[in-house]
PDB file of C-alpha atoms in Angstrom:
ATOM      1  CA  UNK A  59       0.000   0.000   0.000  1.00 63.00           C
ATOM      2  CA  UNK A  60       1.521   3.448  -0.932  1.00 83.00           C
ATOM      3  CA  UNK A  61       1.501   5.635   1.986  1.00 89.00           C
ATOM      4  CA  UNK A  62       0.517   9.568   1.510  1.00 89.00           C
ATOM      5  CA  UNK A  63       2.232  12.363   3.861  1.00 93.00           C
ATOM      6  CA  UNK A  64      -0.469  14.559   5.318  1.00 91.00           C
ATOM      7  CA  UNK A  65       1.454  16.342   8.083  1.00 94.00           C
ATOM      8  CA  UNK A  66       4.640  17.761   9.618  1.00 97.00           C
ATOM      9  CA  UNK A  67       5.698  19.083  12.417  1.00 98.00           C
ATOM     10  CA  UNK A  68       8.872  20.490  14.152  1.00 98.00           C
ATOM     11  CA  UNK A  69       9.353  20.463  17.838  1.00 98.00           C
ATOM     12  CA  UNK A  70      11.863  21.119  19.868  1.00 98.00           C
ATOM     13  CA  UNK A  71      13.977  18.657  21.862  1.00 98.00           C
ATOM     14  CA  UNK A  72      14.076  19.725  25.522  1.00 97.00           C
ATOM     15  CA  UNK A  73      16.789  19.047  28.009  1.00 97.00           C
ATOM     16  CA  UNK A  74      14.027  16.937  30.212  1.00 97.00           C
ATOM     17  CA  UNK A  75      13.360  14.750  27.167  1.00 97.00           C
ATOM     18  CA  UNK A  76      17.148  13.483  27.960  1.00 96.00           C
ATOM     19  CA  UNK A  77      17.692  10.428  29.920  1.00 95.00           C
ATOM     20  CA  UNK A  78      20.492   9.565  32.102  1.00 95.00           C
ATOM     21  CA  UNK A  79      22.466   8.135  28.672  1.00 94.00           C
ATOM     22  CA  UNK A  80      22.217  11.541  27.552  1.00 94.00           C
ATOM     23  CA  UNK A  81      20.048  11.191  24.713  1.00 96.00           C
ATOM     24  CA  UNK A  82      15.862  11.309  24.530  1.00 97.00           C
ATOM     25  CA  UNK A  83      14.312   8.876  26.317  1.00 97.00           C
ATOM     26  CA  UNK A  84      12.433   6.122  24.193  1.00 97.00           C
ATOM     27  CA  UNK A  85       9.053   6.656  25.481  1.00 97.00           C
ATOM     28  CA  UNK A  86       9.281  10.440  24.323  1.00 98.00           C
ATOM     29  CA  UNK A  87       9.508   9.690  20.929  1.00 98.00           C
ATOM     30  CA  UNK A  88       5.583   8.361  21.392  1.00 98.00           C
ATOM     31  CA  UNK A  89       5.117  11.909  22.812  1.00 98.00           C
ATOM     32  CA  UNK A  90       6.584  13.117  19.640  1.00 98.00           C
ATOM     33  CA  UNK A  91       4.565  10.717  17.284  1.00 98.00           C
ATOM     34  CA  UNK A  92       1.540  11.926  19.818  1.00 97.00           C
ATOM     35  CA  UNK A  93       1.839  15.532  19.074  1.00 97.00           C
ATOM     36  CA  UNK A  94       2.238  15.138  15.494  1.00 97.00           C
ATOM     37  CA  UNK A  95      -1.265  12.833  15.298  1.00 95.00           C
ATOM     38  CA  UNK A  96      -3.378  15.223  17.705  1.00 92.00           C
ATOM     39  CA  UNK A  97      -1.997  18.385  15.367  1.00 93.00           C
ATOM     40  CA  UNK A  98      -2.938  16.731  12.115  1.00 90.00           C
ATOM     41  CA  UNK A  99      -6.553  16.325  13.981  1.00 85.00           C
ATOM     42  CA  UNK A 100      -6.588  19.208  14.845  1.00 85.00           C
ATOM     43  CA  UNK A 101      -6.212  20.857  11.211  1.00 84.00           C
ATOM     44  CA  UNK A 102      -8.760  18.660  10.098  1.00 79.00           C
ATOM     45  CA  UNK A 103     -10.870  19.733  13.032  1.00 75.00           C
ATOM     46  CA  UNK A 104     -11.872  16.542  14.592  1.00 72.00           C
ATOM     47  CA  UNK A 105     -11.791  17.887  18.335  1.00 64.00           C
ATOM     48  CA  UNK A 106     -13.855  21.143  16.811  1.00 61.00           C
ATOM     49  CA  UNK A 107     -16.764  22.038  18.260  1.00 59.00           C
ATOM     50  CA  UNK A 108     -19.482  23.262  15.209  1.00 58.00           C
ATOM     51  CA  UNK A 109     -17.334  20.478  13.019  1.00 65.00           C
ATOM     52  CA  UNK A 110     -20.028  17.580  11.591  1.00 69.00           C
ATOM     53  CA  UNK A 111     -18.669  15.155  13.830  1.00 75.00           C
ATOM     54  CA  UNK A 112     -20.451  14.314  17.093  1.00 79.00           C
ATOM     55  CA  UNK A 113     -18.323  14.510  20.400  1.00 79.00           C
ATOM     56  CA  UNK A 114     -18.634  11.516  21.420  1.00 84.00           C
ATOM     57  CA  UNK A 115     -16.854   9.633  18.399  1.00 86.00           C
ATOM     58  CA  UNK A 116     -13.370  10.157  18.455  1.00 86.00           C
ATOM     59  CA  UNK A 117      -9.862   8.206  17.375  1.00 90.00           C
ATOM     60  CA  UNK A 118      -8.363   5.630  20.268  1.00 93.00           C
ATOM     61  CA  UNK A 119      -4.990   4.393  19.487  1.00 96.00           C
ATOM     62  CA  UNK A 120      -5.098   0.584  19.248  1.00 96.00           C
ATOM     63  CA  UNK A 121      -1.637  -0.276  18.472  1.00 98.00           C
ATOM     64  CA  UNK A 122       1.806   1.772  18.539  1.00 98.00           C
ATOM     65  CA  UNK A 123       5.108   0.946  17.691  1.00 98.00           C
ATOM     66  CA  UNK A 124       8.889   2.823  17.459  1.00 98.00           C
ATOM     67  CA  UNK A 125      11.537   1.566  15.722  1.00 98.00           C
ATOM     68  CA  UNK A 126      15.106   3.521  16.855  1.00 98.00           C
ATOM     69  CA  UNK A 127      17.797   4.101  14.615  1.00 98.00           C
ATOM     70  CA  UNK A 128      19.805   6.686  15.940  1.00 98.00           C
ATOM     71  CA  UNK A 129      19.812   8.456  19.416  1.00 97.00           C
ATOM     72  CA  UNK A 130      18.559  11.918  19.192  1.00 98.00           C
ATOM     73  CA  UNK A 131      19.935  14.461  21.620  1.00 97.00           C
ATOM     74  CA  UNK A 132      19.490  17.993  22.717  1.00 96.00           C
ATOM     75  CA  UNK A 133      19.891  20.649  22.002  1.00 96.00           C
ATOM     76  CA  UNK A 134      18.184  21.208  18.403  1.00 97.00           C
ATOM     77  CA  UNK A 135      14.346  20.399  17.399  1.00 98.00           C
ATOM     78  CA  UNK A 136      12.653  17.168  15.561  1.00 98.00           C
ATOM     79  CA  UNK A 137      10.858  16.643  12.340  1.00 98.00           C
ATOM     80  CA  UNK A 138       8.302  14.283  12.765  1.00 98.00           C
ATOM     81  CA  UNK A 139       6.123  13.963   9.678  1.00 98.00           C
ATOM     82  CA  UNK A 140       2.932  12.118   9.471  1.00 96.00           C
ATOM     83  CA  UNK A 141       1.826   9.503   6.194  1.00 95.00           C
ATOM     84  CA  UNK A 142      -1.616   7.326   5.862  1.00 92.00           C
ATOM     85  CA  UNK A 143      -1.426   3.841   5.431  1.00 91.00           C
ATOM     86  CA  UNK A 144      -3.963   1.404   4.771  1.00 89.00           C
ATOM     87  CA  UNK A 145      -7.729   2.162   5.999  1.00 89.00           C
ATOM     88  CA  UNK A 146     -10.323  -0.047   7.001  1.00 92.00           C
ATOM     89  CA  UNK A 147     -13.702   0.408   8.206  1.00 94.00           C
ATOM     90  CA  UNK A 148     -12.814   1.631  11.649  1.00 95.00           C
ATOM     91  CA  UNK A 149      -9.125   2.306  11.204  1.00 94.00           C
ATOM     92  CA  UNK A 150      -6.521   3.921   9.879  1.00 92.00           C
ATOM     93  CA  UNK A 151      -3.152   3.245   9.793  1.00 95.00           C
ATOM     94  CA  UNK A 152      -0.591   6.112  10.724  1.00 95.00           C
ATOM     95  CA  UNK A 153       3.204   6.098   9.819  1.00 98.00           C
ATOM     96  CA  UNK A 154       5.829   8.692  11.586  1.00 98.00           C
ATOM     97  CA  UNK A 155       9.459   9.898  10.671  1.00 98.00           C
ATOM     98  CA  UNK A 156      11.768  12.057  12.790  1.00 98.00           C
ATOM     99  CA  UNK A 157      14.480  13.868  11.815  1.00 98.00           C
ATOM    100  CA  UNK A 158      16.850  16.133  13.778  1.00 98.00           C
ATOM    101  CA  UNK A 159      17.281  19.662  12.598  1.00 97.00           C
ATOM    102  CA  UNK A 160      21.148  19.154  12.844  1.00 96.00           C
ATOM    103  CA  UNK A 161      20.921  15.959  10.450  1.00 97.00           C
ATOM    104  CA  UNK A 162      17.955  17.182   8.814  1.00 96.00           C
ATOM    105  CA  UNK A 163      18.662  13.871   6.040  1.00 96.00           C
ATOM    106  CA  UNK A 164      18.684  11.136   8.273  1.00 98.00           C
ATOM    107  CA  UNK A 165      15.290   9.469  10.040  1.00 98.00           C
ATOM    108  CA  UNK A 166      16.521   8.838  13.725  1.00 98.00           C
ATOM    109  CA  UNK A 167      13.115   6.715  14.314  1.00 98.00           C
ATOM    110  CA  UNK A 168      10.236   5.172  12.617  1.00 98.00           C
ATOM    111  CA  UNK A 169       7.049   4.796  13.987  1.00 98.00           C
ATOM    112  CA  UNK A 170       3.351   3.905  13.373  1.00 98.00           C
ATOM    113  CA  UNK A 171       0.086   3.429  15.178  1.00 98.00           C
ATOM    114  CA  UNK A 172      -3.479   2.241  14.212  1.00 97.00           C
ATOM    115  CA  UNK A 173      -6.529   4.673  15.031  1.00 95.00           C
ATOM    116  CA  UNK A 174      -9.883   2.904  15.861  1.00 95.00           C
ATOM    117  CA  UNK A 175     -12.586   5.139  15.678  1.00 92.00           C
ATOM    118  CA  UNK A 176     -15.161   4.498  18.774  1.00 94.00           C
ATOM    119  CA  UNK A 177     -18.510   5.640  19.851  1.00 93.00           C
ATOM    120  CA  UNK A 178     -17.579   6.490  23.689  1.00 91.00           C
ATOM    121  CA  UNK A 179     -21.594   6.376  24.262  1.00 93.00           C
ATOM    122  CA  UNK A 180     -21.467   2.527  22.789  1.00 94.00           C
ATOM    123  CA  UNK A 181     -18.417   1.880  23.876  1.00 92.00           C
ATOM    124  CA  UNK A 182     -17.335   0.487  21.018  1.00 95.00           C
ATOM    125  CA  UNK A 183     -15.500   0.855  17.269  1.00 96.00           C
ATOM    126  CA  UNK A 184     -17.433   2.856  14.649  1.00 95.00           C
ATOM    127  CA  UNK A 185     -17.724   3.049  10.892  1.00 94.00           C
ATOM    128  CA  UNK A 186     -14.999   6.105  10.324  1.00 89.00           C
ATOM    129  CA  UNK A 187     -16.984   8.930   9.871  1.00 81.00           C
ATOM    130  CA  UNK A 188     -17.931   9.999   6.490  1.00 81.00           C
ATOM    131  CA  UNK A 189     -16.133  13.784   6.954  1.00 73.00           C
ATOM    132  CA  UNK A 190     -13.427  11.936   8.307  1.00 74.00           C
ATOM    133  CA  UNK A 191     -12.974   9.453   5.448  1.00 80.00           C
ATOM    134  CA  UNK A 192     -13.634  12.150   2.721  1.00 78.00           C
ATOM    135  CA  UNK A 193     -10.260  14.214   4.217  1.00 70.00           C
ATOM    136  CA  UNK A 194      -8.119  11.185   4.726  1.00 72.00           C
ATOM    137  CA  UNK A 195      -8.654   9.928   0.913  1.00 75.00           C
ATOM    138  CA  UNK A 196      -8.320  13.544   0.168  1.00 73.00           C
ATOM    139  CA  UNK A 197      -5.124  13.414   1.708  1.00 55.00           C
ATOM    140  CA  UNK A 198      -5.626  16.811   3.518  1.00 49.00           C
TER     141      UNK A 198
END
């Protein structure tokens, strides 16, 4: 499946994201990969109020996973771009690549997670919503 970049974004690296090896602790890169996702919602206004999506159907990550390939370290900021994978009825996949602004051509760590759509009133995994599937095979 061909993936299609939707969304970057460049944060910085903070001191506190260091761990005593001196370089950013591997559960802040899923902060970084986080970020990235909530942003990319955000353009497409899925936490919006007045957007055509009901409150109480939202994205729940269902799996997440972060491949390291180099340590990243502070000081300096991190690309982390965003692609779409393959989509299902009640999922989409996400893909995530982060790059240091001092070695702006090298990926330091893959990532990617599944989104499950739920119905928090149900409790359970919903059809994605049509506004939502229109922007994702729009790539927006």
């Amino acid at each position: 499946m061909t993936r299609k970049l939707v969304y970057t974004e460049i944060m910085p690296i903070r001191w506190g994201d260091m761990d005593a090896q001196r370089h950013v602790n591997n559960t802040v890169y899923f902060r970084y990969m986080e970020q990235a996702r909530i942003s990319w919602f955000d353009q497409l206004g899925v936490r919006s109020q007045g957007t055509s999506i009901p409150a109480h159907l939202s994205p729940v990550v269902i799996t997440a996973s972060c491949t390291y390939l180099k340590a990243l370290v502070y000081p300096g900021s991190v690309e982390v771009s965003v692609e779409l994978g393959e989509t299902g009825r009640t999922s989409v996949m996400m893909y995530y690549a982060m790059r240091p602004s001092y070695d702006p051509g090298t990926v330091y760590a893959e990532g990617s997670s599944k989104q499950c759509w739920v119905d928090s009133t149900l409790g359970r995994a919903v059809p994605l919503p049509e506004p939502i599937r229109a922007m994702i095979d729009a790539g927006s």
